[in-house]
Amino acid sequence: GTTYDGPLKNEWFEGDGTFEFPNGVVYIGQFRKGEFHGQGALVYPNGGRYKATWERGFAVEGKYLFNDDLLYKDKNWQYVSQGDRRFYTEVLEGLQPAGKTLLTNEKEPPPIPKGTYDYGSGYYDPATEQVMSYDGKRELGFVPEVEEQWIKEHCRKGFEDINIGAVSASSGEPSSSPKRQQSADTPKVEAEQESVQEEQSEESSDTQ
């Protein structure tokens, strides 16, 4: 379920606090009358975060940063483009010598089960059509059908039989890219705010 840690005022979340959603996303910031209001960030299980100014539950201005502080741009984003194919790690630290070329933005790519694809925030399993966290314990979401073929053509593929979460990928269940993705990772702001409001409504009903 959901959990809240912070002050209350008239049974409403009020002031600086944290609110954790069932999927592992955590809002850290300011509340007013049970809603995100003021400065706050949605922090995702992979370390990415959406920092924003909130007004009555809605983000009026914000930006998304990956776990290495790379800023996402929704227009004319040139990251790993034809003009510059470097990963952000290579931009910061320089290119690796021949034979040590990076396959992902991570110096040591996380292991992924055989037949799955590195999605950047986890791995994509074609058998279940889900994106799972690298440890195989959390469902991060689904990818649009139009995106599936792109993933298969461009993302790093797992070729080794490994066990993640004590369940094998070959069973069709989660056992357990060089691509930065948002579909399964970027803030579902309105849906998550609705969860906060529902939680507050339930608590208000219990106190009446």
PDB file of N, CA and C in Angstrom, residues 53-92:
ATOM      1  N   THR A  53       7.676  22.325  -9.512  1.00  0.00           N
ATOM      2  CA  THR A  53       6.869  23.223  -8.692  1.00  0.00           C
ATOM      3  C   THR A  53       5.430  22.769  -8.856  1.00  0.00           C
ATOM      4  N   TRP A  54       4.755  22.524  -7.736  1.00  0.00           N
ATOM      5  CA  TRP A  54       3.410  21.961  -7.759  1.00  0.00           C
ATOM      6  C   TRP A  54       2.394  22.978  -7.261  1.00  0.00           C
ATOM      7  N   GLU A  55       1.217  22.945  -7.870  1.00  0.00           N
ATOM      8  CA  GLU A  55       0.098  23.760  -7.403  1.00  0.00           C
ATOM      9  C   GLU A  55      -1.144  22.884  -7.331  1.00  0.00           C
ATOM     10  N   ARG A  56      -1.588  22.643  -6.105  1.00  0.00           N
ATOM     11  CA  ARG A  56      -2.803  21.870  -5.846  1.00  0.00           C
ATOM     12  C   ARG A  56      -2.793  20.530  -6.583  1.00  0.00           C
ATOM     13  N   GLY A  57      -1.657  19.864  -6.522  1.00  0.00           N
ATOM     14  CA  GLY A  57      -1.567  18.515  -7.077  1.00  0.00           C
ATOM     15  C   GLY A  57      -1.066  18.424  -8.496  1.00  0.00           C
ATOM     16  N   PHE A  58      -0.856  19.546  -9.161  1.00  0.00           N
ATOM     17  CA  PHE A  58      -0.417  19.520 -10.550  1.00  0.00           C
ATOM     18  C   PHE A  58       0.969  20.149 -10.688  1.00  0.00           C
ATOM     19  N   ALA A  59       1.802  19.542 -11.516  1.00  0.00           N
ATOM     20  CA  ALA A  59       3.123  20.100 -11.777  1.00  0.00           C
ATOM     21  C   ALA A  59       2.983  21.227 -12.794  1.00  0.00           C
ATOM     22  N   VAL A  60       3.355  22.433 -12.399  1.00  0.00           N
ATOM     23  CA  VAL A  60       3.233  23.573 -13.302  1.00  0.00           C
ATOM     24  C   VAL A  60       4.551  23.867 -14.008  1.00  0.00           C
ATOM     25  N   GLU A  61       5.639  23.384 -13.438  1.00  0.00           N
ATOM     26  CA  GLU A  61       6.946  23.548 -14.064  1.00  0.00           C
ATOM     27  C   GLU A  61       7.888  22.492 -13.487  1.00  0.00           C
ATOM     28  N   GLY A  62       8.539  21.747 -14.347  1.00  0.00           N
ATOM     29  CA  GLY A  62       9.407  20.703 -13.824  1.00  0.00           C
ATOM     30  C   GLY A  62      10.406  20.192 -14.839  1.00  0.00           C
ATOM     31  N   LYS A  63      11.272  19.311 -14.374  1.00  0.00           N
ATOM     32  CA  LYS A  63      12.278  18.708 -15.242  1.00  0.00           C
ATOM     33  C   LYS A  63      12.599  17.319 -14.721  1.00  0.00           C
ATOM     34  N   TYR A  64      12.974  16.436 -15.653  1.00  0.00           N
ATOM     35  CA  TYR A  64      13.316  15.067 -15.292  1.00  0.00           C
ATOM     36  C   TYR A  64      14.818  14.874 -15.423  1.00  0.00           C
ATOM     37  N   LEU A  65      15.425  14.317 -14.370  1.00  0.00           N
ATOM     38  CA  LEU A  65      16.853  14.021 -14.387  1.00  0.00           C
ATOM     39  C   LEU A  65      17.047  12.520 -14.162  1.00  0.00           C
ATOM     40  N   PHE A  66      17.922  11.927 -14.974  1.00  0.00           N
ATOM     41  CA  PHE A  66      18.255  10.530 -14.780  1.00  0.00           C
ATOM     42  C   PHE A  66      19.127  10.387 -13.541  1.00  0.00           C
ATOM     43  N   ASN A  67      19.399   9.130 -13.153  1.00  0.00           N
ATOM     44  CA  ASN A  67      20.123   8.912 -11.897  1.00  0.00           C
ATOM     45  C   ASN A  67      21.556   9.421 -11.925  1.00  0.00           C
ATOM     46  N   ASP A  68      22.076   9.753 -13.110  1.00  0.00           N
ATOM     47  CA  ASP A  68      23.429  10.321 -13.185  1.00  0.00           C
ATOM     48  C   ASP A  68      23.377  11.835 -13.435  1.00  0.00           C
ATOM     49  N   ASP A  69      22.190  12.416 -13.235  1.00  0.00           N
ATOM     50  CA  ASP A  69      21.950  13.859 -13.372  1.00  0.00           C
ATOM     51  C   ASP A  69      21.872  14.349 -14.818  1.00  0.00           C
ATOM     52  N   LEU A  70      21.805  13.442 -15.782  1.00  0.00           N
ATOM     53  CA  LEU A  70      21.568  13.866 -17.161  1.00  0.00           C
ATOM     54  C   LEU A  70      20.158  14.422 -17.262  1.00  0.00           C
ATOM     55  N   LEU A  71      20.028  15.622 -17.801  1.00  0.00           N
ATOM     56  CA  LEU A  71      18.731  16.278 -17.934  1.00  0.00           C
ATOM     57  C   LEU A  71      18.024  15.811 -19.196  1.00  0.00           C
ATOM     58  N   TYR A  72      16.778  15.367 -19.052  1.00  0.00           N
ATOM     59  CA  TYR A  72      15.990  14.959 -20.208  1.00  0.00           C
ATOM     60  C   TYR A  72      15.352  16.183 -20.860  1.00  0.00           C
ATOM     61  N   LYS A  73      15.394  16.212 -22.195  1.00  0.00           N
ATOM     62  CA  LYS A  73      14.751  17.282 -22.950  1.00  0.00           C
ATOM     63  C   LYS A  73      13.738  16.658 -23.890  1.00  0.00           C
ATOM     64  N   ASP A  74      12.500  17.185 -23.864  1.00  0.00           N
ATOM     65  CA  ASP A  74      11.451  16.588 -24.688  1.00  0.00           C
ATOM     66  C   ASP A  74      11.442  17.109 -26.119  1.00  0.00           C
ATOM     67  N   LYS A  75      12.292  18.085 -26.422  1.00  0.00           N
ATOM     68  CA  LYS A  75      12.366  18.598 -27.790  1.00  0.00           C
ATOM     69  C   LYS A  75      13.832  18.728 -28.211  1.00  0.00           C
ATOM     70  N   ASN A  76      14.103  18.267 -29.428  1.00  0.00           N
ATOM     71  CA  ASN A  76      15.447  18.389 -30.019  1.00  0.00           C
ATOM     72  C   ASN A  76      16.533  17.829 -29.107  1.00  0.00           C
ATOM     73  N   TRP A  77      16.223  16.696 -28.495  1.00  0.00           N
ATOM     74  CA  TRP A  77      17.213  16.066 -27.607  1.00  0.00           C
ATOM     75  C   TRP A  77      18.246  15.342 -28.440  1.00  0.00           C
ATOM     76  N   GLN A  78      19.501  15.673 -28.273  1.00  0.00           N
ATOM     77  CA  GLN A  78      20.568  15.134 -29.104  1.00  0.00           C
ATOM     78  C   GLN A  78      21.385  14.046 -28.414  1.00  0.00           C
ATOM     79  N   TYR A  79      20.871  13.504 -27.315  1.00  0.00           N
ATOM     80  CA  TYR A  79      21.631  12.484 -26.591  1.00  0.00           C
ATOM     81  C   TYR A  79      21.761  11.205 -27.425  1.00  0.00           C
ATOM     82  N   VAL A  80      22.973  10.686 -27.544  1.00  0.00           N
ATOM     83  CA  VAL A  80      23.293   9.497 -28.345  1.00  0.00           C
ATOM     84  C   VAL A  80      22.652   9.624 -29.729  1.00  0.00           C
ATOM     85  N   SER A  81      22.949  10.712 -30.393  1.00  0.00           N
ATOM     86  CA  SER A  81      22.418  10.971 -31.728  1.00  0.00           C
ATOM     87  C   SER A  81      23.509  10.708 -32.759  1.00  0.00           C
ATOM     88  N   GLN A  82      23.177  10.864 -34.036  1.00  0.00           N
ATOM     89  CA  GLN A  82      24.175  10.652 -35.083  1.00  0.00           C
ATOM     90  C   GLN A  82      25.327  11.639 -34.954  1.00  0.00           C
ATOM     91  N   GLY A  83      25.028  12.832 -34.470  1.00  0.00           N
ATOM     92  CA  GLY A  83      26.083  13.833 -34.325  1.00  0.00           C
ATOM     93  C   GLY A  83      27.023  13.560 -33.165  1.00  0.00           C
ATOM     94  N   ASP A  84      26.527  12.888 -32.122  1.00  0.00           N
ATOM     95  CA  ASP A  84      27.344  12.586 -30.947  1.00  0.00           C
ATOM     96  C   ASP A  84      26.790  11.325 -30.305  1.00  0.00           C
ATOM     97  N   ARG A  85      27.451  10.199 -30.523  1.00  0.00           N
ATOM     98  CA  ARG A  85      26.939   8.910 -30.070  1.00  0.00           C
ATOM     99  C   ARG A  85      27.473   8.514 -28.694  1.00  0.00           C
ATOM    100  N   ARG A  86      28.098   9.443 -27.992  1.00  0.00           N
ATOM    101  CA  ARG A  86      28.641   9.122 -26.675  1.00  0.00           C
ATOM    102  C   ARG A  86      27.529   8.987 -25.626  1.00  0.00           C
ATOM    103  N   PHE A  87      27.736   8.049 -24.692  1.00  0.00           N
ATOM    104  CA  PHE A  87      26.894   7.989 -23.511  1.00  0.00           C
ATOM    105  C   PHE A  87      27.302   9.120 -22.577  1.00  0.00           C
ATOM    106  N   TYR A  88      26.438   9.413 -21.611  1.00  0.00           N
ATOM    107  CA  TYR A  88      26.714  10.527 -20.704  1.00  0.00           C
ATOM    108  C   TYR A  88      27.974  10.263 -19.872  1.00  0.00           C
ATOM    109  N   THR A  89      28.208   9.016 -19.499  1.00  0.00           N
ATOM    110  CA  THR A  89      29.433   8.662 -18.779  1.00  0.00           C
ATOM    111  C   THR A  89      30.664   9.027 -19.595  1.00  0.00           C
ATOM    112  N   GLU A  90      30.592   8.800 -20.913  1.00  0.00           N
ATOM    113  CA  GLU A  90      31.718   9.121 -21.789  1.00  0.00           C
ATOM    114  C   GLU A  90      31.864  10.620 -21.980  1.00  0.00           C
ATOM    115  N   VAL A  91      30.750  11.342 -21.943  1.00  0.00           N
ATOM    116  CA  VAL A  91      30.816  12.806 -22.035  1.00  0.00           C
ATOM    117  C   VAL A  91      31.556  13.353 -20.817  1.00  0.00           C
ATOM    118  N   LEU A  92      31.254  12.787 -19.638  1.00  0.00           N
ATOM    119  CA  LEU A  92      31.858  13.274 -18.404  1.00  0.00           C
ATOM    120  C   LEU A  92      33.301  12.816 -18.230  1.00  0.00           C
TER     121      LEU A  92
END
